[in-house]
Amino acid sequence: MRRCTSRIKRTARQDTRRRLLQASTSLTPPRLSSSSVATFSIQAFTIVPIFAALALNRKNAPVWPGMLVYYLLYYNSTLNMMRQWMAMGVLLLAFRLLLRKKYIGCLLMFCLAFSFHYSSLIFLPIVCVWWFLSRFKRCTLAEGRIQISTKTLMVVLIFALGVLVLMNLKLILQLVVQLGLDRFTNYLTGDALSLMMGQVILRLPLIGVAIFSWKRLRKATPEAAFYMAMLLMDLLAAQIVSIAKYALRISYFFACFSVLLVPYLFKYQKTRFEKTTVALILTGFYALYWVYFYVYTGAHETYPYRFSFMGF
């Protein structure tokens, strides 16, 4: 009887140990593959600099709206444009360091971005635009009842120059070749230029909110004119998609500055109603864009599911 009881107890203890071993094994994470480690590292190199650029300005504007814009508009594209988005994330941090007069850090970040992707060279004319706009002090030109600030006038001038460049892409293409940047000719080579209404509609809500909040935006940040110039340059650069499908990658370098702009638009409104309205308009529109562009059309092939109503 005693032997039987001891055997039962021993068997019960063995079963308990076996179950504990199985449970501990199931809780142990699977061995990481080299591809998962590479993907994690690439996303870290993209997300961390963008978050750092926003966090360095958290006293003036919240961080979460900028990250929201990044995840809804750009995150899926980063899975296919990895090197370029790594470069753009670092360039946003470089620009933030430039605003804080950390010139050595800015230069190091630019060199790092250039090592990721040669198209980072476009950051140089972007900095020239920022420097040009920062030279003008805030003053107003008045003619009768019409009043316009000098920086607003310069933004209009930059937009006009952008239109002029867009109308003379062949000359720009020749200049690119003469500078030895032949690898970028695929971004500018194609047939006749035409208006891309889809690209215009995508950018209208943010441009409209920025214009609506223009006076408050100028008081909130001295870079308001620069951010508006980037929005308009993004709008123009996106039109090149009509002649070259890879041209949208050029516009991303201007569009990524919306990550730094949107937090100001969320915070600096007159009333709580206006803050809520702006937040709902931009968040709702970008959420719809994410569903339509990445889920429904399957752009960048990053959404893993398909639904019966899609028809494919």
PDB file of C-alpha atoms in Angstrom:
ATOM      1  CA  MET A   1       0.000   0.000   0.000  1.00  0.00           C
ATOM      2  CA  ARG A   2       2.805   2.335   0.952  1.00  0.00           C
ATOM      3  CA  ARG A   3       4.718   1.404  -2.222  1.00  0.00           C
ATOM      4  CA  CYS A   4       1.633   2.079  -4.330  1.00  0.00           C
ATOM      5  CA  THR A   5       1.074   5.444  -2.650  1.00  0.00           C
ATOM      6  CA  SER A   6       4.728   6.469  -3.157  1.00  0.00           C
ATOM      7  CA  ARG A   7       4.564   5.496  -6.839  1.00  0.00           C
ATOM      8  CA  ILE A   8       1.429   7.587  -7.289  1.00  0.00           C
ATOM      9  CA  LYS A   9       3.088  10.581  -5.624  1.00  0.00           C
ATOM     10  CA  ARG A  10       6.261  10.126  -7.709  1.00  0.00           C
ATOM     11  CA  THR A  11       4.213   9.931 -10.911  1.00  0.00           C
ATOM     12  CA  ALA A  12       2.251  13.047  -9.934  1.00  0.00           C
ATOM     13  CA  ARG A  13       5.481  14.959  -9.281  1.00  0.00           C
ATOM     14  CA  GLN A  14       6.890  13.877 -12.653  1.00  0.00           C
ATOM     15  CA  ASP A  15       3.707  14.978 -14.415  1.00  0.00           C
ATOM     16  CA  THR A  16       3.869  18.325 -12.653  1.00  0.00           C
ATOM     17  CA  ARG A  17       7.516  18.815 -13.646  1.00  0.00           C
ATOM     18  CA  ARG A  18       6.738  17.867 -17.260  1.00  0.00           C
ATOM     19  CA  ARG A  19       3.866  20.363 -17.438  1.00  0.00           C
ATOM     20  CA  LEU A  20       6.013  23.107 -15.926  1.00  0.00           C
ATOM     21  CA  LEU A  21       8.744  22.371 -18.462  1.00  0.00           C
ATOM     22  CA  GLN A  22       6.246  22.530 -21.334  1.00  0.00           C
ATOM     23  CA  ALA A  23       4.811  25.795 -20.018  1.00  0.00           C
ATOM     24  CA  SER A  24       8.253  27.372 -19.664  1.00  0.00           C
ATOM     25  CA  THR A  25       9.182  26.230 -23.173  1.00  0.00           C
ATOM     26  CA  SER A  26       6.022  27.759 -24.643  1.00  0.00           C
ATOM     27  CA  LEU A  27       6.765  31.047 -22.922  1.00  0.00           C
ATOM     28  CA  THR A  28      10.308  31.200 -24.313  1.00  0.00           C
ATOM     29  CA  PRO A  29      10.478  33.462 -27.400  1.00  0.00           C
ATOM     30  CA  PRO A  30      11.466  31.797 -30.671  1.00  0.00           C
ATOM     31  CA  ARG A  31      14.981  32.236 -31.940  1.00  0.00           C
ATOM     32  CA  LEU A  32      15.271  35.515 -33.788  1.00  0.00           C
ATOM     33  CA  SER A  33      16.133  35.296 -37.476  1.00  0.00           C
ATOM     34  CA  SER A  34      18.602  37.589 -39.161  1.00  0.00           C
ATOM     35  CA  SER A  35      15.801  39.186 -41.218  1.00  0.00           C
ATOM     36  CA  SER A  36      13.762  40.110 -38.125  1.00  0.00           C
ATOM     37  CA  VAL A  37      16.831  41.640 -36.477  1.00  0.00           C
ATOM     38  CA  ALA A  38      17.602  43.604 -39.661  1.00  0.00           C
ATOM     39  CA  THR A  39      14.007  44.858 -39.920  1.00  0.00           C
ATOM     40  CA  PHE A  40      14.000  45.906 -36.266  1.00  0.00           C
ATOM     41  CA  SER A  41      17.314  47.747 -36.689  1.00  0.00           C
ATOM     42  CA  ILE A  42      16.150  49.559 -39.820  1.00  0.00           C
ATOM     43  CA  GLN A  43      12.913  50.688 -38.188  1.00  0.00           C
ATOM     44  CA  ALA A  44      14.836  51.801 -35.099  1.00  0.00           C
ATOM     45  CA  PHE A  45      17.142  53.889 -37.292  1.00  0.00           C
ATOM     46  CA  THR A  46      14.032  55.517 -38.797  1.00  0.00           C
ATOM     47  CA  ILE A  47      11.688  55.939 -35.827  1.00  0.00           C
ATOM     48  CA  VAL A  48      14.167  56.898 -33.104  1.00  0.00           C
ATOM     49  CA  PRO A  49      15.580  59.975 -34.941  1.00  0.00           C
ATOM     50  CA  ILE A  50      12.061  61.169 -35.805  1.00  0.00           C
ATOM     51  CA  PHE A  51      10.917  60.742 -32.211  1.00  0.00           C
ATOM     52  CA  ALA A  52      14.081  62.508 -30.991  1.00  0.00           C
ATOM     53  CA  ALA A  53      13.431  65.435 -33.348  1.00  0.00           C
ATOM     54  CA  LEU A  54       9.930  65.791 -31.912  1.00  0.00           C
ATOM     55  CA  ALA A  55      11.009  65.230 -28.304  1.00  0.00           C
ATOM     56  CA  LEU A  56      13.625  67.995 -28.499  1.00  0.00           C
ATOM     57  CA  ASN A  57      10.740  70.388 -29.150  1.00  0.00           C
ATOM     58  CA  ARG A  58       8.248  68.899 -26.661  1.00  0.00           C
ATOM     59  CA  LYS A  59       8.169  72.110 -24.573  1.00  0.00           C
ATOM     60  CA  ASN A  60       6.676  73.972 -27.533  1.00  0.00           C
ATOM     61  CA  ALA A  61       4.534  71.284 -29.165  1.00  0.00           C
ATOM     62  CA  PRO A  62       3.316  67.772 -28.256  1.00  0.00           C
ATOM     63  CA  VAL A  63       5.108  64.745 -29.636  1.00  0.00           C
ATOM     64  CA  TRP A  64       2.175  62.415 -30.359  1.00  0.00           C
ATOM     65  CA  PRO A  65       0.596  64.306 -33.319  1.00  0.00           C
ATOM     66  CA  GLY A  66       3.874  64.135 -35.213  1.00  0.00           C
ATOM     67  CA  MET A  67       4.227  60.402 -34.589  1.00  0.00           C
ATOM     68  CA  LEU A  68       0.565  59.935 -35.560  1.00  0.00           C
ATOM     69  CA  VAL A  69       1.221  61.591 -38.923  1.00  0.00           C
ATOM     70  CA  TYR A  70       4.292  59.437 -39.437  1.00  0.00           C
ATOM     71  CA  TYR A  71       2.480  56.164 -38.732  1.00  0.00           C
ATOM     72  CA  LEU A  72      -0.637  56.950 -40.773  1.00  0.00           C
ATOM     73  CA  LEU A  73       1.052  58.519 -43.793  1.00  0.00           C
ATOM     74  CA  TYR A  74       4.558  57.158 -44.040  1.00  0.00           C
ATOM     75  CA  TYR A  75       5.243  54.092 -41.900  1.00  0.00           C
ATOM     76  CA  ASN A  76       4.050  51.548 -44.483  1.00  0.00           C
ATOM     77  CA  SER A  77       6.179  53.153 -47.189  1.00  0.00           C
ATOM     78  CA  THR A  78       9.262  52.873 -44.961  1.00  0.00           C
ATOM     79  CA  LEU A  79       9.050  49.083 -45.276  1.00  0.00           C
ATOM     80  CA  ASN A  80       9.827  49.409 -49.012  1.00  0.00           C
ATOM     81  CA  MET A  81      11.900  52.619 -49.027  1.00  0.00           C
ATOM     82  CA  MET A  82      14.077  51.620 -46.117  1.00  0.00           C
ATOM     83  CA  ARG A  83      17.345  53.391 -46.889  1.00  0.00           C
ATOM     84  CA  GLN A  84      15.666  56.610 -47.966  1.00  0.00           C
ATOM     85  CA  TRP A  85      13.469  56.783 -44.880  1.00  0.00           C
ATOM     86  CA  MET A  86      16.426  56.033 -42.636  1.00  0.00           C
ATOM     87  CA  ALA A  87      18.082  59.037 -44.253  1.00  0.00           C
ATOM     88  CA  MET A  88      14.993  61.241 -43.900  1.00  0.00           C
ATOM     89  CA  GLY A  89      14.533  60.364 -40.241  1.00  0.00           C
ATOM     90  CA  VAL A  90      18.124  61.358 -39.541  1.00  0.00           C
ATOM     91  CA  LEU A  91      17.702  64.554 -41.596  1.00  0.00           C
ATOM     92  CA  LEU A  92      14.709  65.614 -39.489  1.00  0.00           C
ATOM     93  CA  LEU A  93      16.899  65.248 -36.424  1.00  0.00           C
ATOM     94  CA  ALA A  94      19.668  67.158 -38.216  1.00  0.00           C
ATOM     95  CA  PHE A  95      17.238  70.000 -38.920  1.00  0.00           C
ATOM     96  CA  ARG A  96      16.153  70.106 -35.278  1.00  0.00           C
ATOM     97  CA  LEU A  97      19.808  70.303 -34.228  1.00  0.00           C
ATOM     98  CA  LEU A  98      20.303  73.093 -36.762  1.00  0.00           C
ATOM     99  CA  LEU A  99      17.480  75.083 -35.154  1.00  0.00           C
ATOM    100  CA  ARG A 100      19.144  74.596 -31.762  1.00  0.00           C
ATOM    101  CA  LYS A 101      22.465  75.819 -33.259  1.00  0.00           C
ATOM    102  CA  LYS A 102      24.144  72.454 -32.746  1.00  0.00           C
ATOM    103  CA  TYR A 103      26.023  72.770 -36.029  1.00  0.00           C
ATOM    104  CA  ILE A 104      28.523  69.959 -35.480  1.00  0.00           C
ATOM    105  CA  GLY A 105      25.742  67.541 -34.540  1.00  0.00           C
ATOM    106  CA  CYS A 106      23.757  68.674 -37.581  1.00  0.00           C
ATOM    107  CA  LEU A 107      26.746  68.053 -39.856  1.00  0.00           C
ATOM    108  CA  LEU A 108      27.334  64.598 -38.382  1.00  0.00           C
ATOM    109  CA  MET A 109      23.669  63.682 -38.845  1.00  0.00           C
ATOM    110  CA  PHE A 110      23.792  64.875 -42.456  1.00  0.00           C
ATOM    111  CA  CYS A 111      26.870  62.739 -43.136  1.00  0.00           C
ATOM    112  CA  LEU A 112      25.112  59.748 -41.562  1.00  0.00           C
ATOM    113  CA  ALA A 113      22.016  60.338 -43.714  1.00  0.00           C
ATOM    114  CA  PHE A 114      24.188  60.645 -46.821  1.00  0.00           C
ATOM    115  CA  SER A 115      25.759  57.275 -46.023  1.00  0.00           C
ATOM    116  CA  PHE A 116      22.257  55.772 -46.090  1.00  0.00           C
ATOM    117  CA  HIS A 117      21.070  57.377 -49.334  1.00  0.00           C
ATOM    118  CA  TYR A 118      22.649  59.769 -51.827  1.00  0.00           C
ATOM    119  CA  SER A 119      19.352  61.604 -52.282  1.00  0.00           C
ATOM    120  CA  SER A 120      20.059  63.218 -48.890  1.00  0.00           C
ATOM    121  CA  LEU A 121      21.827  65.899 -50.925  1.00  0.00           C
ATOM    122  CA  ILE A 122      18.415  67.512 -51.388  1.00  0.00           C
ATOM    123  CA  PHE A 123      18.724  68.568 -47.743  1.00  0.00           C
ATOM    124  CA  LEU A 124      21.275  71.201 -48.819  1.00  0.00           C
ATOM    125  CA  PRO A 125      18.835  73.321 -50.911  1.00  0.00           C
ATOM    126  CA  ILE A 126      16.213  72.794 -48.188  1.00  0.00           C
ATOM    127  CA  VAL A 127      18.618  74.329 -45.669  1.00  0.00           C
ATOM    128  CA  CYS A 128      19.211  77.187 -48.122  1.00  0.00           C
ATOM    129  CA  VAL A 129      15.452  77.842 -48.190  1.00  0.00           C
ATOM    130  CA  TRP A 130      15.383  77.860 -44.379  1.00  0.00           C
ATOM    131  CA  TRP A 131      18.377  80.227 -44.225  1.00  0.00           C
ATOM    132  CA  PHE A 132      16.808  82.519 -46.831  1.00  0.00           C
ATOM    133  CA  LEU A 133      13.516  82.754 -44.935  1.00  0.00           C
ATOM    134  CA  SER A 134      15.227  83.193 -41.554  1.00  0.00           C
ATOM    135  CA  ARG A 135      17.063  86.293 -42.833  1.00  0.00           C
ATOM    136  CA  PHE A 136      13.807  88.228 -43.047  1.00  0.00           C
ATOM    137  CA  LYS A 137      12.547  89.854 -39.888  1.00  0.00           C
ATOM    138  CA  ARG A 138       8.862  89.776 -39.088  1.00  0.00           C
ATOM    139  CA  CYS A 139       7.437  92.941 -40.616  1.00  0.00           C
ATOM    140  CA  THR A 140       4.342  93.844 -42.566  1.00  0.00           C
ATOM    141  CA  LEU A 141       3.983  95.564 -45.899  1.00  0.00           C
ATOM    142  CA  ALA A 142       0.813  97.621 -46.169  1.00  0.00           C
ATOM    143  CA  GLU A 143      -0.887  99.130 -49.190  1.00  0.00           C
ATOM    144  CA  GLY A 144      -4.242 100.575 -48.252  1.00  0.00           C
ATOM    145  CA  ARG A 145      -6.260  97.816 -46.607  1.00  0.00           C
ATOM    146  CA  ILE A 146      -3.986  95.100 -47.972  1.00  0.00           C
ATOM    147  CA  GLN A 147      -1.367  93.859 -45.499  1.00  0.00           C
ATOM    148  CA  ILE A 148       1.122  91.061 -46.036  1.00  0.00           C
ATOM    149  CA  SER A 149       4.165  90.020 -44.064  1.00  0.00           C
ATOM    150  CA  THR A 150       7.541  89.824 -45.780  1.00  0.00           C
ATOM    151  CA  LYS A 151       7.936  86.130 -44.910  1.00  0.00           C
ATOM    152  CA  THR A 152       4.538  85.346 -46.408  1.00  0.00           C
ATOM    153  CA  LEU A 153       5.607  87.190 -49.527  1.00  0.00           C
ATOM    154  CA  MET A 154       8.823  85.132 -49.657  1.00  0.00           C
ATOM    155  CA  VAL A 155       6.822  81.893 -49.368  1.00  0.00           C
ATOM    156  CA  VAL A 156       4.736  82.984 -52.354  1.00  0.00           C
ATOM    157  CA  LEU A 157       7.950  83.809 -54.221  1.00  0.00           C
ATOM    158  CA  ILE A 158       9.429  80.375 -53.447  1.00  0.00           C
ATOM    159  CA  PHE A 159       6.219  78.735 -54.669  1.00  0.00           C
ATOM    160  CA  ALA A 160       6.400  80.757 -57.892  1.00  0.00           C
ATOM    161  CA  LEU A 161      10.017  79.688 -58.405  1.00  0.00           C
ATOM    162  CA  GLY A 162       8.952  76.085 -57.811  1.00  0.00           C
ATOM    163  CA  VAL A 163       6.301  76.380 -60.518  1.00  0.00           C
ATOM    164  CA  LEU A 164       8.939  77.832 -62.837  1.00  0.00           C
ATOM    165  CA  VAL A 165      11.256  74.892 -62.139  1.00  0.00           C
ATOM    166  CA  LEU A 166       8.398  72.458 -62.730  1.00  0.00           C
ATOM    167  CA  MET A 167       7.777  73.998 -66.143  1.00  0.00           C
ATOM    168  CA  ASN A 168      11.446  73.652 -67.098  1.00  0.00           C
ATOM    169  CA  LEU A 169      12.267  70.133 -65.965  1.00  0.00           C
ATOM    170  CA  LYS A 170      14.375  69.449 -69.068  1.00  0.00           C
ATOM    171  CA  LEU A 171      16.798  72.202 -68.061  1.00  0.00           C
ATOM    172  CA  ILE A 172      16.909  70.835 -64.528  1.00  0.00           C
ATOM    173  CA  LEU A 173      17.596  67.366 -65.938  1.00  0.00           C
ATOM    174  CA  GLN A 174      20.533  68.725 -67.940  1.00  0.00           C
ATOM    175  CA  LEU A 175      21.868  70.462 -64.846  1.00  0.00           C
ATOM    176  CA  VAL A 176      21.602  67.245 -62.833  1.00  0.00           C
ATOM    177  CA  VAL A 177      23.609  65.394 -65.506  1.00  0.00           C
ATOM    178  CA  GLN A 178      26.273  68.100 -65.638  1.00  0.00           C
ATOM    179  CA  LEU A 179      26.683  67.908 -61.865  1.00  0.00           C
ATOM    180  CA  GLY A 180      27.428  64.210 -62.184  1.00  0.00           C
ATOM    181  CA  LEU A 181      24.208  63.092 -60.518  1.00  0.00           C
ATOM    182  CA  ASP A 182      23.098  60.788 -63.327  1.00  0.00           C
ATOM    183  CA  ARG A 183      21.635  58.286 -60.865  1.00  0.00           C
ATOM    184  CA  PHE A 184      18.795  60.717 -60.138  1.00  0.00           C
ATOM    185  CA  THR A 185      17.691  61.162 -63.749  1.00  0.00           C
ATOM    186  CA  ASN A 186      15.066  58.412 -63.347  1.00  0.00           C
ATOM    187  CA  TYR A 187      13.196  60.745 -61.001  1.00  0.00           C
ATOM    188  CA  LEU A 188      12.810  63.394 -63.722  1.00  0.00           C
ATOM    189  CA  THR A 189      12.646  61.513 -67.029  1.00  0.00           C
ATOM    190  CA  GLY A 190       9.284  60.962 -68.691  1.00  0.00           C
ATOM    191  CA  ASP A 191       6.556  62.314 -70.968  1.00  0.00           C
ATOM    192  CA  ALA A 192       4.524  65.511 -70.692  1.00  0.00           C
ATOM    193  CA  LEU A 193       3.767  66.828 -67.222  1.00  0.00           C
ATOM    194  CA  SER A 194       0.123  66.790 -66.087  1.00  0.00           C
ATOM    195  CA  LEU A 195      -1.839  67.726 -62.980  1.00  0.00           C
ATOM    196  CA  MET A 196      -2.135  64.890 -60.442  1.00  0.00           C
ATOM    197  CA  MET A 197      -5.418  65.625 -58.660  1.00  0.00           C
ATOM    198  CA  GLY A 198      -4.999  62.718 -56.258  1.00  0.00           C
ATOM    199  CA  GLN A 199      -1.758  64.196 -54.965  1.00  0.00           C
ATOM    200  CA  VAL A 200      -3.406  67.615 -54.654  1.00  0.00           C
ATOM    201  CA  ILE A 201      -6.387  66.253 -52.680  1.00  0.00           C
ATOM    202  CA  LEU A 202      -4.081  64.390 -50.309  1.00  0.00           C
ATOM    203  CA  ARG A 203      -2.293  67.611 -49.377  1.00  0.00           C
ATOM    204  CA  LEU A 204      -5.223  70.048 -49.323  1.00  0.00           C
ATOM    205  CA  PRO A 205      -6.430  69.385 -45.729  1.00  0.00           C
ATOM    206  CA  LEU A 206      -3.039  70.121 -44.162  1.00  0.00           C
ATOM    207  CA  ILE A 207      -2.407  73.146 -46.376  1.00  0.00           C
ATOM    208  CA  GLY A 208      -5.917  74.430 -45.630  1.00  0.00           C
ATOM    209  CA  VAL A 209      -5.510  74.017 -41.858  1.00  0.00           C
ATOM    210  CA  ALA A 210      -2.077  75.682 -42.022  1.00  0.00           C
ATOM    211  CA  ILE A 211      -3.526  78.681 -43.896  1.00  0.00           C
ATOM    212  CA  PHE A 212      -6.453  78.874 -41.461  1.00  0.00           C
ATOM    213  CA  SER A 213      -3.991  78.866 -38.526  1.00  0.00           C
ATOM    214  CA  TRP A 214      -1.389  81.044 -40.233  1.00  0.00           C
ATOM    215  CA  LYS A 215      -1.425  83.982 -37.796  1.00  0.00           C
ATOM    216  CA  ARG A 216      -1.231  81.749 -34.737  1.00  0.00           C
ATOM    217  CA  LEU A 217       1.334  79.531 -36.403  1.00  0.00           C
ATOM    218  CA  ARG A 218       3.656  82.482 -37.037  1.00  0.00           C
ATOM    219  CA  LYS A 219       3.481  83.410 -33.354  1.00  0.00           C
ATOM    220  CA  ALA A 220       4.056  79.820 -32.251  1.00  0.00           C
ATOM    221  CA  THR A 221       7.221  79.165 -34.240  1.00  0.00           C
ATOM    222  CA  PRO A 222       9.659  81.287 -36.269  1.00  0.00           C
ATOM    223  CA  GLU A 223       9.855  78.409 -38.773  1.00  0.00           C
ATOM    224  CA  ALA A 224       6.199  78.773 -39.827  1.00  0.00           C
ATOM    225  CA  ALA A 225       7.115  80.234 -43.215  1.00  0.00           C
ATOM    226  CA  PHE A 226       9.618  77.447 -43.806  1.00  0.00           C
ATOM    227  CA  TYR A 227       7.077  74.725 -42.999  1.00  0.00           C
ATOM    228  CA  MET A 228       4.558  76.334 -45.333  1.00  0.00           C
ATOM    229  CA  ALA A 229       7.184  76.487 -48.065  1.00  0.00           C
ATOM    230  CA  MET A 230       7.874  72.765 -47.589  1.00  0.00           C
ATOM    231  CA  LEU A 231       4.154  71.969 -47.913  1.00  0.00           C
ATOM    232  CA  LEU A 232       3.973  73.872 -51.191  1.00  0.00           C
ATOM    233  CA  MET A 233       7.197  72.360 -52.526  1.00  0.00           C
ATOM    234  CA  ASP A 234       5.846  68.919 -51.649  1.00  0.00           C
ATOM    235  CA  LEU A 235       2.694  69.721 -53.624  1.00  0.00           C
ATOM    236  CA  LEU A 236       4.740  70.735 -56.653  1.00  0.00           C
ATOM    237  CA  ALA A 237       7.203  67.846 -56.462  1.00  0.00           C
ATOM    238  CA  ALA A 238       4.337  65.342 -56.279  1.00  0.00           C
ATOM    239  CA  GLN A 239       3.188  66.475 -59.736  1.00  0.00           C
ATOM    240  CA  ILE A 240       6.323  64.960 -61.284  1.00  0.00           C
ATOM    241  CA  VAL A 241       4.741  61.556 -60.613  1.00  0.00           C
ATOM    242  CA  SER A 242       2.792  62.098 -63.849  1.00  0.00           C
ATOM    243  CA  ILE A 243       6.025  61.581 -65.828  1.00  0.00           C
ATOM    244  CA  ALA A 244       8.077  59.344 -63.519  1.00  0.00           C
ATOM    245  CA  LYS A 245       6.648  56.942 -60.923  1.00  0.00           C
ATOM    246  CA  TYR A 246       9.712  57.213 -58.692  1.00  0.00           C
ATOM    247  CA  ALA A 247       9.443  61.011 -58.539  1.00  0.00           C
ATOM    248  CA  LEU A 248       7.226  60.745 -55.458  1.00  0.00           C
ATOM    249  CA  ARG A 249      10.397  59.926 -53.535  1.00  0.00           C
ATOM    250  CA  ILE A 250      11.557  63.486 -54.143  1.00  0.00           C
ATOM    251  CA  SER A 251       8.408  64.924 -52.623  1.00  0.00           C
ATOM    252  CA  TYR A 252       8.889  62.824 -49.477  1.00  0.00           C
ATOM    253  CA  PHE A 253      11.880  64.967 -48.544  1.00  0.00           C
ATOM    254  CA  PHE A 254       9.576  67.993 -48.384  1.00  0.00           C
ATOM    255  CA  ALA A 255       6.551  66.125 -47.019  1.00  0.00           C
ATOM    256  CA  CYS A 256       8.397  64.688 -44.016  1.00  0.00           C
ATOM    257  CA  PHE A 257       8.511  68.161 -42.452  1.00  0.00           C
ATOM    258  CA  SER A 258       4.760  67.852 -41.875  1.00  0.00           C
ATOM    259  CA  VAL A 259       5.746  65.591 -38.964  1.00  0.00           C
ATOM    260  CA  LEU A 260       7.251  68.672 -37.303  1.00  0.00           C
ATOM    261  CA  LEU A 261       4.455  71.033 -38.369  1.00  0.00           C
ATOM    262  CA  VAL A 262       1.291  69.166 -37.323  1.00  0.00           C
ATOM    263  CA  PRO A 263       2.021  69.285 -33.546  1.00  0.00           C
ATOM    264  CA  TYR A 264       1.883  73.095 -33.719  1.00  0.00           C
ATOM    265  CA  LEU A 265      -1.465  72.957 -35.516  1.00  0.00           C
ATOM    266  CA  PHE A 266      -2.885  70.672 -32.832  1.00  0.00           C
ATOM    267  CA  LYS A 267      -1.774  72.907 -29.982  1.00  0.00           C
ATOM    268  CA  TYR A 268      -1.996  76.518 -31.132  1.00  0.00           C
ATOM    269  CA  GLN A 269      -5.663  77.210 -31.788  1.00  0.00           C
ATOM    270  CA  LYS A 270      -7.852  79.900 -30.238  1.00  0.00           C
ATOM    271  CA  THR A 271     -10.486  77.748 -28.581  1.00  0.00           C
ATOM    272  CA  ARG A 272     -10.929  74.159 -27.488  1.00  0.00           C
ATOM    273  CA  PHE A 273     -13.517  73.757 -30.233  1.00  0.00           C
ATOM    274  CA  GLU A 274     -10.980  74.757 -32.881  1.00  0.00           C
ATOM    275  CA  LYS A 275      -8.385  72.392 -31.404  1.00  0.00           C
ATOM    276  CA  THR A 276     -10.863  69.531 -31.477  1.00  0.00           C
ATOM    277  CA  THR A 277     -11.995  70.368 -35.008  1.00  0.00           C
ATOM    278  CA  VAL A 278      -8.441  70.529 -36.368  1.00  0.00           C
ATOM    279  CA  ALA A 279      -7.530  67.271 -34.621  1.00  0.00           C
ATOM    280  CA  LEU A 280     -10.616  65.499 -35.993  1.00  0.00           C
ATOM    281  CA  ILE A 281     -10.126  66.802 -39.541  1.00  0.00           C
ATOM    282  CA  LEU A 282      -6.476  65.822 -39.839  1.00  0.00           C
ATOM    283  CA  THR A 283      -6.659  62.576 -37.870  1.00  0.00           C
ATOM    284  CA  GLY A 284      -9.845  61.447 -39.619  1.00  0.00           C
ATOM    285  CA  PHE A 285      -8.548  62.288 -43.084  1.00  0.00           C
ATOM    286  CA  TYR A 286      -5.204  60.576 -42.532  1.00  0.00           C
ATOM    287  CA  ALA A 287      -6.906  57.499 -41.053  1.00  0.00           C
ATOM    288  CA  LEU A 288      -9.134  57.268 -44.135  1.00  0.00           C
ATOM    289  CA  TYR A 289      -6.078  57.705 -46.314  1.00  0.00           C
ATOM    290  CA  TRP A 290      -4.321  54.836 -44.530  1.00  0.00           C
ATOM    291  CA  VAL A 291      -7.311  52.528 -44.966  1.00  0.00           C
ATOM    292  CA  TYR A 292      -7.798  53.417 -48.628  1.00  0.00           C
ATOM    293  CA  PHE A 293      -4.180  53.602 -49.761  1.00  0.00           C
ATOM    294  CA  TYR A 294      -2.508  50.845 -47.767  1.00  0.00           C
ATOM    295  CA  VAL A 295      -5.423  48.492 -47.037  1.00  0.00           C
ATOM    296  CA  TYR A 296      -7.822  48.840 -49.984  1.00  0.00           C
ATOM    297  CA  THR A 297      -5.408  49.512 -52.866  1.00  0.00           C
ATOM    298  CA  GLY A 298      -2.638  47.443 -51.291  1.00  0.00           C
ATOM    299  CA  ALA A 299       0.029  50.089 -51.895  1.00  0.00           C
ATOM    300  CA  HIS A 300       3.530  48.963 -50.895  1.00  0.00           C
ATOM    301  CA  GLU A 301       2.011  45.500 -50.171  1.00  0.00           C
ATOM    302  CA  THR A 302       2.438  45.911 -46.424  1.00  0.00           C
ATOM    303  CA  TYR A 303      -1.073  45.064 -45.228  1.00  0.00           C
ATOM    304  CA  PRO A 304      -1.304  41.242 -44.962  1.00  0.00           C
ATOM    305  CA  TYR A 305      -5.088  40.756 -45.273  1.00  0.00           C
ATOM    306  CA  ARG A 306      -7.642  41.011 -48.051  1.00  0.00           C
ATOM    307  CA  PHE A 307     -11.405  41.344 -47.744  1.00  0.00           C
ATOM    308  CA  SER A 308     -14.150  40.010 -49.977  1.00  0.00           C
ATOM    309  CA  PHE A 309     -15.553  43.468 -50.738  1.00  0.00           C
ATOM    310  CA  MET A 310     -12.263  44.459 -52.365  1.00  0.00           C
ATOM    311  CA  GLY A 311     -13.055  42.322 -55.365  1.00  0.00           C
ATOM    312  CA  PHE A 312      -9.664  40.636 -55.724  1.00  0.00           C
TER     313      PHE A 312
END
